[in-house]
Every structure is written in C-alpha cells, then in structure tokens.
Amino acid sequence: MVSWVLRIVVAAALLGSAGVHYFLWTEDYPGIVGPLFLLDAIGGLVLAIAVLAWRHWLPALGAVGFGVLTLGAYVLAATVGFAGNHDQFNSQPEYWGVITEAVCIVGGLALMFVKDRRRVAA
C-alpha cells in the first residue's frame, strides 16, 4: 500500500514538473533553454508513466535523477546563470518547479527503499 501511494505521489510530482517545463517552453526562451524545457517536459511524462507501470527501482532512480538535474539547473540559473539565462525565483512556475522537483527527489529516494510487500506466486 505504501509503495503504491509513493508511486502516485512521485508520478504526480513528475507530471507537475513536466507541466511547468511545458508551460515555460511555450514562453519562447532564447537559445538552448527553450528546447531543454521541452526535453524536461517529455522526460517527466515518460518517467511518470514508468513509475506507475514498472515496479522496479530504476524508474524511482530516474525520478531522483530528474529532480536533481532539473533542480540543479534551476539553482545554477538563479545564482550564476545557466546558458545565458538568469532567474530570480519570483514567479509561480519557479515555485511549483522547485516544489515538484524536491518531491521527485525525496519521493523517489523513499520509493527506492520501500519494499513491495506483494508476494509473487511460485
């Protein structure tokens, strides 16, 4: 039961982050940042499906990696700038992005270590 709830939470966080990045992609960011937002949106969608459909530790690891990389890129953009883009942490997409990516990291780590109690029939 705990495993299934965690899967839903992590998948929802991945979809939330994917939605934020899709919205940002539609805002026509210059240079490489725009296509990276689209790649994040597609990656979040694919990982959310994998987390729900595949009962294995790899999708959970993917969710953790997704959260770490996207949150790390945002921290770079908000501090020193990333790919010519400098953010200031002052908009709704930025707030939601940070929240969903933190949930991806924490939930993905928890999901990696929660045992699925279902037994496979021999």
mmCIF file of C-alpha atoms in Angstrom, residues 6-68:
data_model
loop_
_atom_site.group_PDB
_atom_site.id
_atom_site.type_symbol
_atom_site.label_atom_id
_atom_site.label_comp_id
_atom_site.label_asym_id
_atom_site.label_seq_id
_atom_site.Cartn_x
_atom_site.Cartn_y
_atom_site.Cartn_z
ATOM 1 C CA LEU A 6 4.527 6.694 -3.105
ATOM 2 C CA ARG A 7 4.328 5.770 -6.783
ATOM 3 C CA ILE A 8 1.294 8.023 -7.224
ATOM 4 C CA VAL A 9 2.959 10.906 -5.371
ATOM 5 C CA VAL A 10 6.186 10.613 -7.383
ATOM 6 C CA ALA A 11 4.278 10.305 -10.670
ATOM 7 C CA ALA A 12 2.186 13.374 -9.781
ATOM 8 C CA ALA A 13 5.356 15.332 -8.975
ATOM 9 C CA LEU A 14 6.927 14.261 -12.269
ATOM 10 C CA LEU A 15 3.794 15.302 -14.162
ATOM 11 C CA GLY A 16 3.715 18.606 -12.277
ATOM 12 C CA SER A 17 7.315 19.344 -13.184
ATOM 13 C CA ALA A 18 6.669 18.272 -16.775
ATOM 14 C CA GLY A 19 3.703 20.656 -16.910
ATOM 15 C CA VAL A 20 5.777 23.553 -15.572
ATOM 16 C CA HIS A 21 8.507 22.904 -18.129
ATOM 17 C CA TYR A 22 5.986 22.593 -20.951
ATOM 18 C CA PHE A 23 4.493 25.950 -19.935
ATOM 19 C CA LEU A 24 7.974 27.503 -19.867
ATOM 20 C CA TRP A 25 8.704 26.038 -23.296
ATOM 21 C CA THR A 26 5.652 27.852 -24.685
ATOM 22 C CA GLU A 27 7.111 31.135 -23.378
ATOM 23 C CA ASP A 28 9.819 31.084 -26.127
ATOM 24 C CA TYR A 29 13.002 31.187 -24.086
ATOM 25 C CA PRO A 30 16.004 32.041 -26.268
ATOM 26 C CA GLY A 31 18.871 29.746 -27.168
ATOM 27 C CA ILE A 32 19.199 26.219 -25.860
ATOM 28 C CA VAL A 33 16.997 26.807 -22.787
ATOM 29 C CA GLY A 34 13.698 26.502 -24.693
ATOM 30 C CA PRO A 35 14.447 23.070 -26.184
ATOM 31 C CA LEU A 36 15.743 21.886 -22.790
ATOM 32 C CA PHE A 37 12.379 22.823 -21.255
ATOM 33 C CA LEU A 38 10.622 20.718 -23.886
ATOM 34 C CA LEU A 39 13.012 17.828 -23.216
ATOM 35 C CA ASP A 40 12.248 18.099 -19.485
ATOM 36 C CA ALA A 41 8.505 18.039 -20.205
ATOM 37 C CA ILE A 42 8.810 14.894 -22.320
ATOM 38 C CA GLY A 43 11.193 13.232 -19.844
ATOM 39 C CA GLY A 44 8.891 13.936 -16.894
ATOM 40 C CA LEU A 45 5.922 12.432 -18.739
ATOM 41 C CA VAL A 46 7.836 9.294 -19.717
ATOM 42 C CA LEU A 47 9.215 8.831 -16.200
ATOM 43 C CA ALA A 48 5.763 9.297 -14.633
ATOM 44 C CA ILE A 49 4.403 6.511 -16.826
ATOM 45 C CA ALA A 50 7.393 4.308 -15.977
ATOM 46 C CA VAL A 51 7.000 4.901 -12.222
ATOM 47 C CA LEU A 52 3.358 3.813 -12.371
ATOM 48 C CA ALA A 53 3.745 0.917 -14.787
ATOM 49 C CA TRP A 54 7.055 -0.702 -13.827
ATOM 50 C CA ARG A 55 7.550 -1.983 -10.281
ATOM 51 C CA HIS A 56 11.312 -1.709 -10.238
ATOM 52 C CA TRP A 57 13.885 0.559 -8.643
ATOM 53 C CA LEU A 58 15.046 2.033 -11.973
ATOM 54 C CA PRO A 59 12.073 4.396 -12.526
ATOM 55 C CA ALA A 60 12.482 5.637 -8.948
ATOM 56 C CA LEU A 61 16.164 6.291 -9.639
ATOM 57 C CA GLY A 62 15.130 8.078 -12.819
ATOM 58 C CA ALA A 63 12.779 10.302 -10.802
ATOM 59 C CA VAL A 64 15.581 11.148 -8.371
ATOM 60 C CA GLY A 65 17.970 11.932 -11.234
ATOM 61 C CA PHE A 66 15.331 14.017 -12.994
ATOM 62 C CA GLY A 67 14.694 16.022 -9.821
ATOM 63 C CA VAL A 68 18.390 16.513 -9.040
#
